[in-house]
Amino acid sequence: MAWSPLMIKYLAFLFNFLCAVLGIATIVINVIAIEQIDPKEQLILGIYIAVGSIVFLLSFFGCFGAIKENICITWAYATSMLIMLIISIVLLFVFRMHFDEASLTKLQRTFARQTNAFDAMAEYQTKLQCCGVYKLKDYGDASINVPSSCFDTNETPYKEGCLSKMESHHEEVLKGPKMVGWMLMVIEIGAFTFTTILGVYFRNERRRSYY
């Protein structure tokens, strides 16, 4: 059964509204997460905040076009939403890769400055309760004495490496941003699809009015 123009219009309006809601959610969740991430790794979350802000503003643009049945605004919105959808997909694919690679690079560079006289890894090992990049044995392999920051208050050495600890920390902190990112992508697909259908309908109606 073919969908009526009114149903398509309401669905387009619904997905635009959901885009506005998820745009706000994207901003709020990423603002909360960005405070728990190293400043050098905050760029991608900042981009997500920008995407959420743009999607939120665009949703009003789309609603206005649907209500006024304006073909130019509707097509402009559909094009803009397609661009935001592509950006969202790219961000989701590079999201985990960005933090994993940044963590490994940061720890390797810090460990390279580790000496018997200078505990460069102290900040990470004390905060994350870990030892070495991969494990405690990293110090033996590098012929460096195990520093005091590798031990807890009972003088028991931490067994887990800092890389796995950091990845677990990122996984926990970024759980919200990733979830809302996937939800936003799905809603953007819906908004783009129904707005495009609506734009085609408006265009056909305009053509019919010429005859």
mmCIF file with all atom_site columns, N, CA, C and O in Angstrom, residues 5 200-211:
data_model
loop_
_atom_site.group_PDB
_atom_site.id
_atom_site.type_symbol
_atom_site.label_atom_id
_atom_site.label_alt_id
_atom_site.label_comp_id
_atom_site.label_asym_id
_atom_site.label_entity_id
_atom_site.label_seq_id
_atom_site.pdbx_PDB_ins_code
_atom_site.Cartn_x
_atom_site.Cartn_y
_atom_site.Cartn_z
_atom_site.occupancy
_atom_site.B_iso_or_equiv
_atom_site.pdbx_formal_charge
_atom_site.auth_seq_id
_atom_site.auth_comp_id
_atom_site.auth_asym_id
_atom_site.auth_atom_id
_atom_site.pdbx_PDB_model_num
ATOM 1  N N  . PRO A 1 5   ? 0.871  11.265 1.097   1.00 0.00 ? 5   PRO A N  1
ATOM 2  C CA . PRO A 1 5   ? 1.765  12.418 1.283   1.00 0.00 ? 5   PRO A CA 1
ATOM 3  C C  . PRO A 1 5   ? 1.728  12.952 2.710   1.00 0.00 ? 5   PRO A C  1
ATOM 4  O O  . PRO A 1 5   ? 2.746  13.388 3.250   1.00 0.00 ? 5   PRO A O  1
ATOM 5  N N  . VAL A 1 200 ? 10.732 15.038 -3.292  1.00 0.00 ? 200 VAL A N  1
ATOM 6  C CA . VAL A 1 200 ? 10.291 14.520 -4.590  1.00 0.00 ? 200 VAL A CA 1
ATOM 7  C C  . VAL A 1 200 ? 8.801  14.771 -4.777  1.00 0.00 ? 200 VAL A C  1
ATOM 8  O O  . VAL A 1 200 ? 8.342  15.179 -5.867  1.00 0.00 ? 200 VAL A O  1
ATOM 9  N N  . TYR A 1 201 ? 8.032  14.556 -3.709  1.00 0.00 ? 201 TYR A N  1
ATOM 10 C CA . TYR A 1 201 ? 6.577  14.801 -3.786  1.00 0.00 ? 201 TYR A CA 1
ATOM 11 C C  . TYR A 1 201 ? 6.283  16.276 -4.058  1.00 0.00 ? 201 TYR A C  1
ATOM 12 O O  . TYR A 1 201 ? 5.445  16.599 -4.915  1.00 0.00 ? 201 TYR A O  1
ATOM 13 N N  . PHE A 1 202 ? 6.956  17.175 -3.346  1.00 0.00 ? 202 PHE A N  1
ATOM 14 C CA . PHE A 1 202 ? 6.745  18.611 -3.562  1.00 0.00 ? 202 PHE A CA 1
ATOM 15 C C  . PHE A 1 202 ? 7.089  19.005 -4.999  1.00 0.00 ? 202 PHE A C  1
ATOM 16 O O  . PHE A 1 202 ? 6.394  19.809 -5.629  1.00 0.00 ? 202 PHE A O  1
ATOM 17 N N  . ARG A 1 203 ? 8.192  18.421 -5.502  1.00 0.00 ? 203 ARG A N  1
ATOM 18 C CA . ARG A 1 203 ? 8.613  18.735 -6.870  1.00 0.00 ? 203 ARG A CA 1
ATOM 19 C C  . ARG A 1 203 ? 7.579  18.268 -7.886  1.00 0.00 ? 203 ARG A C  1
ATOM 20 O O  . ARG A 1 203 ? 7.245  18.996 -8.834  1.00 0.00 ? 203 ARG A O  1
ATOM 21 N N  . ASN A 1 204 ? 7.044  17.057 -7.674  1.00 0.00 ? 204 ASN A N  1
ATOM 22 C CA . ASN A 1 204 ? 6.030  16.537 -8.586  1.00 0.00 ? 204 ASN A CA 1
ATOM 23 C C  . ASN A 1 204 ? 4.749  17.346 -8.530  1.00 0.00 ? 204 ASN A C  1
ATOM 24 O O  . ASN A 1 204 ? 4.095  17.568 -9.562  1.00 0.00 ? 204 ASN A O  1
ATOM 25 N N  . GLU A 1 205 ? 4.398  17.783 -7.328  1.00 0.00 ? 205 GLU A N  1
ATOM 26 C CA . GLU A 1 205 ? 3.198  18.607 -7.179  1.00 0.00 ? 205 GLU A CA 1
ATOM 27 C C  . GLU A 1 205 ? 3.366  19.941 -7.894  1.00 0.00 ? 205 GLU A C  1
ATOM 28 O O  . GLU A 1 205 ? 2.431  20.453 -8.517  1.00 0.00 ? 205 GLU A O  1
ATOM 29 N N  . ARG A 1 206 ? 4.556  20.500 -7.839  1.00 0.00 ? 206 ARG A N  1
ATOM 30 C CA . ARG A 1 206 ? 4.815  21.765 -8.534  1.00 0.00 ? 206 ARG A CA 1
ATOM 31 C C  . ARG A 1 206 ? 4.694  21.582 -10.043 1.00 0.00 ? 206 ARG A C  1
ATOM 32 O O  . ARG A 1 206 ? 4.138  22.426 -10.749 1.00 0.00 ? 206 ARG A O  1
ATOM 33 N N  . ARG A 1 207 ? 5.226  20.452 -10.542 1.00 0.00 ? 207 ARG A N  1
ATOM 34 C CA . ARG A 1 207 ? 5.143  20.176 -11.980 1.00 0.00 ? 207 ARG A CA 1
ATOM 35 C C  . ARG A 1 207 ? 3.698  20.033 -12.444 1.00 0.00 ? 207 ARG A C  1
ATOM 36 O O  . ARG A 1 207 ? 3.316  20.509 -13.502 1.00 0.00 ? 207 ARG A O  1
ATOM 37 N N  . ARG A 1 208 ? 2.905  19.343 -11.605 1.00 0.00 ? 208 ARG A N  1
ATOM 38 C CA . ARG A 1 208 ? 1.500  19.153 -11.961 1.00 0.00 ? 208 ARG A CA 1
ATOM 39 C C  . ARG A 1 208 ? 0.753  20.480 -12.014 1.00 0.00 ? 208 ARG A C  1
ATOM 40 O O  . ARG A 1 208 ? -0.182 20.645 -12.776 1.00 0.00 ? 208 ARG A O  1
ATOM 41 N N  . SER A 1 209 ? 1.161  21.410 -11.134 1.00 0.00 ? 209 SER A N  1
ATOM 42 C CA . SER A 1 209 ? 0.469  22.705 -11.091 1.00 0.00 ? 209 SER A CA 1
ATOM 43 C C  . SER A 1 209 ? 0.695  23.533 -12.341 1.00 0.00 ? 209 SER A C  1
ATOM 44 O O  . SER A 1 209 ? -0.040 24.487 -12.597 1.00 0.00 ? 209 SER A O  1
ATOM 45 N N  . TYR A 1 210 ? 1.728  23.168 -13.148 1.00 0.00 ? 210 TYR A N  1
ATOM 46 C CA . TYR A 1 210 ? 2.021  23.915 -14.373 1.00 0.00 ? 210 TYR A CA 1
ATOM 47 C C  . TYR A 1 210 ? 1.078  23.506 -15.514 1.00 0.00 ? 210 TYR A C  1
ATOM 48 O O  . TYR A 1 210 ? 0.997  24.205 -16.521 1.00 0.00 ? 210 TYR A O  1
ATOM 49 N N  . TYR A 1 211 ? 0.409  22.365 -15.347 1.00 0.00 ? 211 TYR A N  1
ATOM 50 C CA . TYR A 1 211 ? -0.456 21.878 -16.425 1.00 0.00 ? 211 TYR A CA 1
ATOM 51 C C  . TYR A 1 211 ? -1.921 22.254 -16.173 1.00 0.00 ? 211 TYR A C  1
ATOM 52 O O  . TYR A 1 211 ? -2.354 22.424 -15.074 1.00 0.00 ? 211 TYR A O  1
#
